[in-house]
Amino acid sequence: MRAVVQRVSEASVTVDGRVAGAIGRGFLVLVCAMAGDSEKEAEKLARKISALRIFKDEAGKMNLPLAAVRGSVLAVSQFTLAAQGMESGNRPGFSRAAPPDLGERLYDHFCTTLRAEGVPVETGIFAADMQVELVNDGPVTILFDTTT
């Protein structure tokens, strides 16, 4: 699985003019299941993100996890993280993304695992046309790929 984690002071996702999910301080996580991924990768990614220490401590160092700052996650599915093939042209391909049924199942499992780790989770709507708004805090942006 792949994910882009952005430390935010607030974030929301809107679908058809209605807010589907919104958080204050925490992480906006754009997440993509790749072909061949399983629940194992979803769990690994969720645990890694729940323990990620990128909030400032009293000394101003990035040393605190979500729980220490009472943060939340806004998880948004984004198959375009599987983009490939732009070395030879300008139009990306997405064949490395998991098929939609598997992608949705793994996205849901990722969110469930985060919740089991004690993280409050809001979500977008899988496969919907979503508008995402955020205030990136820092900015701090971290890339994850469970294959590396």
C-alpha positions as semicolon CSV with decimal commas, in nm:
position;residue;x (nm);y (nm);z (nm)
1;M;0,000;0,000;0,000
2;R;0,103;0,358;-0,052
3;A;0,012;0,662;0,151
4;V;0,085;1,030;0,168
5;V;0,056;1,164;0,523
6;Q;0,022;1,536;0,577
7;R;0,031;1,688;0,924
8;V;-0,265;1,924;0,938
9;S;-0,428;2,170;1,173
10;E;-0,756;2,089;0,999
11;A;-0,884;1,897;0,698
12;S;-1,214;1,802;0,539
13;V;-1,348;1,611;0,242
14;T;-1,668;1,705;0,061
15;V;-1,876;1,491;-0,174
16;D;-2,169;1,636;-0,370
17;G;-2,162;1,952;-0,160
18;R;-2,177;1,765;0,174
19;V;-1,895;1,717;0,420
20;A;-1,820;1,344;0,436
21;G;-1,543;1,376;0,695
22;A;-1,358;1,648;0,883
23;I;-1,089;1,669;1,150
24;G;-0,897;1,927;1,347
25;R;-0,536;1,857;1,437
26;G;-0,398;1,534;1,297
27;F;-0,314;1,365;0,970
28;L;-0,472;1,379;0,628
29;V;-0,385;1,038;0,484
30;L;-0,422;0,977;0,111
31;V;-0,413;0,598;0,077
32;C;-0,387;0,358;-0,217
33;A;-0,406;-0,020;-0,220
34;M;-0,177;-0,173;-0,478
35;A;-0,236;-0,489;-0,681
36;G;-0,120;-0,784;-0,471
37;D;-0,173;-0,610;-0,135
38;S;-0,349;-0,787;0,150
39;E;-0,480;-0,711;0,497
40;K;-0,121;-0,754;0,618
41;E;-0,008;-0,441;0,428
42;A;-0,313;-0,243;0,547
43;E;-0,236;-0,334;0,909
44;K;0,136;-0,256;0,873
45;L;0,059;0,086;0,724
46;A;-0,204;0,171;0,986
47;R;0,024;0,078;1,275
48;K;0,314;0,274;1,128
49;I;0,099;0,585;1,082
50;S;-0,065;0,560;1,427
51;A;0,283;0,559;1,586
52;L;0,434;0,825;1,357
53;R;0,602;1,091;1,573
54;I;0,588;1,416;1,378
55;F;0,421;1,656;1,622
56;K;0,641;1,898;1,812
57;D;0,724;1,831;2,176
58;E;0,794;2,100;2,439
59;A;1,147;2,141;2,298
60;G;1,011;2,204;1,947
61;K;1,133;1,869;1,808
62;M;0,913;1,639;1,601
63;N;0,876;1,371;1,865
64;L;0,508;1,320;1,949
65;P;0,255;1,076;1,797
66;L;-0,113;1,141;1,728
67;A;-0,225;1,012;2,068
68;A;-0,006;1,263;2,253
69;V;-0,176;1,556;2,080
70;R;-0,523;1,398;2,074
71;G;-0,508;1,402;1,696
72;S;-0,731;1,235;1,438
73;V;-0,694;1,095;1,089
74;L;-0,890;1,189;0,779
75;A;-0,836;0,892;0,547
76;V;-0,908;0,949;0,179
77;S;-0,878;0,676;-0,083
78;Q;-0,666;0,782;-0,379
79;F;-0,587;0,526;-0,648
80;T;-0,380;0,782;-0,839
81;L;-0,091;0,713;-0,598
82;A;-0,035;0,405;-0,817
83;A;0,049;0,622;-1,121
84;Q;0,315;0,486;-1,353
85;G;0,450;0,514;-1,704
86;M;0,516;0,885;-1,729
87;E;0,877;0,823;-1,831
88;S;0,757;0,765;-2,186
89;G;0,470;1,013;-2,203
90;N;0,249;1,251;-2,015
91;R;-0,053;1,034;-1,941
92;P;-0,012;0,810;-1,635
93;G;-0,139;0,455;-1,611
94;F;-0,294;0,311;-1,298
95;S;-0,275;-0,064;-1,361
96;R;-0,067;-0,115;-1,046
97;A;-0,361;-0,005;-0,829
98;A;-0,566;-0,280;-0,669
99;P;-0,896;-0,360;-0,843
100;P;-1,178;-0,148;-0,694
101;D;-1,334;-0,427;-0,482
102;L;-0,998;-0,516;-0,324
103;G;-0,900;-0,150;-0,294
104;E;-1,216;-0,068;-0,102
105;R;-1,180;-0,369;0,126
106;L;-0,819;-0,279;0,210
107;Y;-0,902;0,090;0,257
108;D;-1,176;-0,010;0,502
109;H;-0,940;-0,251;0,678
110;F;-0,677;0,023;0,705
111;C;-0,933;0,252;0,872
112;T;-1,055;-0,026;1,103
113;T;-0,698;-0,102;1,210
114;L;-0,630;0,266;1,283
115;R;-0,942;0,276;1,501
116;A;-0,829;-0,041;1,681
117;E;-0,503;0,143;1,756
118;G;-0,711;0,411;1,932
119;V;-0,701;0,668;1,653
120;P;-1,021;0,864;1,578
121;V;-1,079;0,827;1,202
122;E;-1,295;1,021;0,959
123;T;-1,317;0,915;0,596
124;G;-1,400;1,021;0,248
125;I;-1,621;0,804;0,027
126;F;-1,443;0,535;-0,170
127;A;-1,441;0,598;-0,549
128;A;-1,636;0,924;-0,513
129;D;-1,538;1,254;-0,672
130;M;-1,408;1,429;-0,360
131;Q;-1,294;1,779;-0,283
132;V;-1,029;1,785;-0,010
133;E;-0,943;2,094;0,191
134;L;-0,658;2,114;0,438
135;V;-0,432;2,343;0,630
136;N;-0,094;2,171;0,610
137;D;0,091;2,227;0,936
138;G;0,460;2,285;0,876
139;P;0,429;2,178;0,603
140;V;0,510;1,821;0,699
141;T;0,445;1,553;0,436
142;I;0,562;1,191;0,462
143;L;0,543;0,919;0,193
144;F;0,485;0,555;0,281
145;D;0,514;0,246;0,065
146;T;0,477;-0,094;0,233
147;T;0,697;-0,254;-0,033
148;T;1,004;-0,060;0,081
